[in-house]
Every structure is written in structure tokens, then in C-alpha cells.
Coordinates of C-alpha atoms in Angstrom, one line a residue:
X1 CA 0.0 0.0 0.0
X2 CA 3.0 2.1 0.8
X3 CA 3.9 2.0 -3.1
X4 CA 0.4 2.8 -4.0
X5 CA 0.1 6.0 -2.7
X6 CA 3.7 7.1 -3.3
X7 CA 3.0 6.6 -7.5
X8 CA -0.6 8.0 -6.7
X9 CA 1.0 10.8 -5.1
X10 CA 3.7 11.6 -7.5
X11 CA 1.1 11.4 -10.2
X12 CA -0.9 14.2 -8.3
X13 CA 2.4 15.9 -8.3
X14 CA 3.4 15.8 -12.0
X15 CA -0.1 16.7 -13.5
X16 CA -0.3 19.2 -11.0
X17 CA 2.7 20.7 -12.4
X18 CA 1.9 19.9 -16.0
X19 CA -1.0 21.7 -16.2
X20 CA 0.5 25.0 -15.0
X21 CA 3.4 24.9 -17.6
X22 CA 0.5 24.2 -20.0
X23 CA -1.5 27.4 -18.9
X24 CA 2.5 29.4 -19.1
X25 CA 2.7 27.8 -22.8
X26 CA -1.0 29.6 -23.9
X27 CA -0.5 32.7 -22.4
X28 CA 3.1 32.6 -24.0
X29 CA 1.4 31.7 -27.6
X30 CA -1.5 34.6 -27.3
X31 CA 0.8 37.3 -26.6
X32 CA 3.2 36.0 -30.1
X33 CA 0.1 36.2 -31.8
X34 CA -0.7 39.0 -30.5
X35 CA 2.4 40.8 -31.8
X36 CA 1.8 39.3 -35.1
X37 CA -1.1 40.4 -35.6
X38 CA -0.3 43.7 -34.6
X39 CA 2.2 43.5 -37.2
X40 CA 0.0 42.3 -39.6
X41 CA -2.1 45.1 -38.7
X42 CA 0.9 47.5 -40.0
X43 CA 1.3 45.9 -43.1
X44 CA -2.1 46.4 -44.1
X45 CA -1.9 49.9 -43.3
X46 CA 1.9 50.8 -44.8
X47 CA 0.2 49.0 -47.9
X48 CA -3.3 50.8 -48.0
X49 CA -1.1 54.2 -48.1
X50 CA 1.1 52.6 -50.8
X51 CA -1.3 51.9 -52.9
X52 CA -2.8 55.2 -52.6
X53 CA 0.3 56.9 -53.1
X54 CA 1.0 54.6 -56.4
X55 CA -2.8 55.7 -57.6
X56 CA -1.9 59.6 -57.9
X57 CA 0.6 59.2 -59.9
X58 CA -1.3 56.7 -62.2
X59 CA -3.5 59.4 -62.8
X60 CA -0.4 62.2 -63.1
X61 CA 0.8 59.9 -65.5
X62 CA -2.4 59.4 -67.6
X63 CA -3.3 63.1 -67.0
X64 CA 0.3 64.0 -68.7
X65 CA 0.0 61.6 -71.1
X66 CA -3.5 63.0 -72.4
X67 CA -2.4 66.5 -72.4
X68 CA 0.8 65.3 -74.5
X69 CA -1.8 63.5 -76.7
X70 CA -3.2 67.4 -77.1
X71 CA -0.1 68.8 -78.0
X72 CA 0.4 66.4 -80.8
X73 CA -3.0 67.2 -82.1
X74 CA -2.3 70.7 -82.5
X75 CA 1.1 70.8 -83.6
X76 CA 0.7 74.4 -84.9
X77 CA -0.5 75.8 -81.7
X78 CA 1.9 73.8 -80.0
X79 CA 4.7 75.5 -82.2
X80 CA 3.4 78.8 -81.5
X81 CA 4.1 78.2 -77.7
X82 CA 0.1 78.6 -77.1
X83 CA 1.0 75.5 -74.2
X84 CA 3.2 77.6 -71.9
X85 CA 1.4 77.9 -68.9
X86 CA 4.1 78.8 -66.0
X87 CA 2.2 80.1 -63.3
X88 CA 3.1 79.3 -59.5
X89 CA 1.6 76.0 -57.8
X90 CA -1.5 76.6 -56.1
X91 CA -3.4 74.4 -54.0
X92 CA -6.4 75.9 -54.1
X93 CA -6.9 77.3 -57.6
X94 CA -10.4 77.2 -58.3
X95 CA -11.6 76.1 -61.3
X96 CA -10.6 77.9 -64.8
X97 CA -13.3 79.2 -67.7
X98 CA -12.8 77.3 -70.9
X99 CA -12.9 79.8 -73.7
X100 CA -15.1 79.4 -76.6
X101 CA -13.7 79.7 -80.1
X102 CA -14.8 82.9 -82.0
X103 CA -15.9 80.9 -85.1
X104 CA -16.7 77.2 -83.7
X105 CA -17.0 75.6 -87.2
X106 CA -13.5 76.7 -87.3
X107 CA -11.4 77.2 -84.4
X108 CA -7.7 78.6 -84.5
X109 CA -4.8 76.9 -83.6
X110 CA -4.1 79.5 -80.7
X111 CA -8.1 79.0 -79.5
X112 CA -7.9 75.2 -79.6
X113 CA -5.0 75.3 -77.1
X114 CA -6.2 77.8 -74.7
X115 CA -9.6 75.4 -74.8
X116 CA -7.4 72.3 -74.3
X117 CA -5.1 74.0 -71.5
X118 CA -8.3 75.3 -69.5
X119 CA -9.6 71.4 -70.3
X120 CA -6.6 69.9 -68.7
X121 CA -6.2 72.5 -65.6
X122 CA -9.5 71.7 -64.5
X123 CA -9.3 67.8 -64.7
X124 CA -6.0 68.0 -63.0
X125 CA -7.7 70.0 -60.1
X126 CA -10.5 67.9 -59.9
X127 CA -8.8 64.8 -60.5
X128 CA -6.0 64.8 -57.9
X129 CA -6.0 66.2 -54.3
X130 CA -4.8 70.2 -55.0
X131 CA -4.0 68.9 -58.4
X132 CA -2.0 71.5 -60.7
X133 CA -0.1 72.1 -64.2
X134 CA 2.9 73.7 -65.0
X135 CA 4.0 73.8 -68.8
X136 CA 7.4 75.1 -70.1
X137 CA 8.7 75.0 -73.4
X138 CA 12.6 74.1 -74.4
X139 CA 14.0 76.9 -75.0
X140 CA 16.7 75.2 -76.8
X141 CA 14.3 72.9 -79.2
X142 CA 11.0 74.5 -79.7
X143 CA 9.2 71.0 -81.0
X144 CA 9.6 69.7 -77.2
X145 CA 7.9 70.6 -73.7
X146 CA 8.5 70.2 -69.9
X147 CA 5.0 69.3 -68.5
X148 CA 4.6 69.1 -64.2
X149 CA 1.4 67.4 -63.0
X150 CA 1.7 68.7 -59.6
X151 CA -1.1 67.9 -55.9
X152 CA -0.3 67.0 -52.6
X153 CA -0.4 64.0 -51.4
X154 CA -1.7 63.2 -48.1
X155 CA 0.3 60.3 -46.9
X156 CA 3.5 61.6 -47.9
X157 CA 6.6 62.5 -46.2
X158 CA 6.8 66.6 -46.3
X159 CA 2.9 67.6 -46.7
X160 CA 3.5 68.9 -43.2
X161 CA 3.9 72.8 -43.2
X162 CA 7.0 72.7 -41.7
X163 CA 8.7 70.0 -43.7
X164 CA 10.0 70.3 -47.7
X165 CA 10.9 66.9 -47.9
X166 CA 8.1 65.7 -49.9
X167 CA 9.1 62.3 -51.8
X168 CA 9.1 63.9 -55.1
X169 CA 9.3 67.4 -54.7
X170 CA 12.8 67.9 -55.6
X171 CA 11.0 67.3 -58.8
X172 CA 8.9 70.5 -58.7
X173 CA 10.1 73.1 -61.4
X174 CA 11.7 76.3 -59.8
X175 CA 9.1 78.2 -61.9
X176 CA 6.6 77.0 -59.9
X177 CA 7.3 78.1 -56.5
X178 CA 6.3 75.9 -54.7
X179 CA 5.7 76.2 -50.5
X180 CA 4.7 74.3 -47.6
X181 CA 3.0 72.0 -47.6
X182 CA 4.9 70.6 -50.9
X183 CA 3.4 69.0 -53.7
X184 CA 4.5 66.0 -55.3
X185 CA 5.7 66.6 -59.4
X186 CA 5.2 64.5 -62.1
X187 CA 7.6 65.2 -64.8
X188 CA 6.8 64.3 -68.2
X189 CA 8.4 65.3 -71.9
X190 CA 6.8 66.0 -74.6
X191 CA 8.1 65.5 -77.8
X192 CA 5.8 66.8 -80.8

């Protein structure tokens, strides 16, 4: 009887001593997955704000791209220089009148380009958070332009009033002057 309760006894012991450790183990494994879900968590956000970022300038890209497409269809007024359109960044510009063609059965080179630059600043502004345009023409080749599709993006390093070190706003022409909070730039070059 003496062995009976001595291996009944130690039994008592080791579960009682299992189970704890068991109970250490699961409180061990929830706070791991606790930290990766967290961590989880930020990766979802880092690549929501990604993807937004990578968005704008999809449409800066298509906006450019469609106002080259403009260019090319007015050559002519493109030549002239009726594309130039260097005024400074701003944020807030409200939307621009599109002028009307004198004759419209037969619109100038010169009208079709002012329509087609008030066109484009108003999709850009509507299109993109404090969307904007900036157009400069070579000065050394007159057949080729600089075009800037400027806004601000939200999630970006440097929007802050304070800080001018906006991800791609060291791509900004001078011309523009561009302030605090800084937008980001979309370079493009037009050939005609």
C-alpha cells in the first residue's frame, strides 16, 4: 500500500505541475500572436497608403499623357508656344473658364489650345488632391515641352507645413514656387 500511494502521489504531483506549464505555454502563444497580428495590422496599413500613393501618380501619368496626346494634335499651336502655362503651384486654384472659339465651325490653332489648357487644368484639379499644371517650353528645341502634374499627397513625407521633404518634390520646377506643404511633381516630356 505504501507504493500505491507514493506513484498515486507523485502522479498528483506531476499533473499538478503539467498543467500550469501548459497554462505558461498559452499565455506565451497569445501574446506571439498578439504581436503578429499587430504586425499584420501595420502591413495592411503601410500597404493601404502605398497603394494610394502609387494611384496619384497613375492618374499624373495618364493626365500628362492626355495632355501630350493634345499637343500632338495641334502641332501648330503647339509651335506657336500657345501650351506655356508657367504660373506658380497653387493648391487651391479654383476652377478655370474654358474659352469658346470665336468661329466654332472653325477654331484657331491658338483658340484650340487655350480650350485644351483650360480642359486639362480643371481635370487636373479635380482629379488629384490640389491637383496643378505647370508647362514650359525648351527653349533650346522649340518641338519639345516640360509638363509638371503637380497635388499634394496626403500620406507623404513633407505635406506637413514645416517640412520640404516631400518624396518627389525635388522634382517641382523652380518656376513654380512651390511652398509648404509641398506638392509632389510628375515630370513628363513631350516631344511633338
Amino acid at each position: 500500500m505504501f507504493m500505491r500511494r507514493s506513484v498515486v502521489g507523485c502522479r498528483g504531483a506531476i499533473g499538478s505541475n503539467a498543467r500550469g506549464a501548459s497554462l505558461i505555454e498559452v499565455l506565451v502563444a497569445i501574446l506571439i500572436l498578439s504581436f503578429g497580428m499587430l504586425a499584420m495590422a501595420g502591413l495592411h496599413a503601410a500597404a493601404f497608403k502605398y497603394g494610394k500613393m502609387s494611384q496619384f501618380r497613375g492618374v499624373a501619368t495618364q493626365l500628362g499623357s492626355e495632355f501630350g496626346d493634345r499637343m500632338r494634335a495641334n502641332v501648330p499651336g503647339a509651335l506657336d508656344g500657345a501650351y506655356v502655362f508657367e504660373e506658380a503651384y497653387d493648391r487651391n486654384a479654383d476652377a478655370v473658364t474654358v474659352p469658346a472659339c470665336a468661329n466654332p465651325a472653325a477654331c484657331t490653332a491658338a483658340e484650340i489650345a487655350s480650350v485644351d489648357l483650360a480642359q486639362m487644368r480643371n481635370t487636373v484639379r479635380v482629379a488629384l488632391p490640389g491637383g496643378g499644371l505647370y508647362v514650359q517650353r525648351d527653349a533650346a528645341q522649340p518641338n519639345i515641352y516640360n509638363v509638371w502634374v503637380m497635388w499634394l499627397d496626403p500620406e507623404a513625407a513633407g505635406n506637413e507645413e514645416n517640412d520640404d521633404t516631400a518624396s518627389m518634390s525635388e522634382r517641382c520646377p523652380e518656376g513654380a514656387a512651390v511652398s509648404a506643404p509641398r506638392p509632389q511633381c510628375m515630370p513628363m516630356r513631350v516631344v511633338l
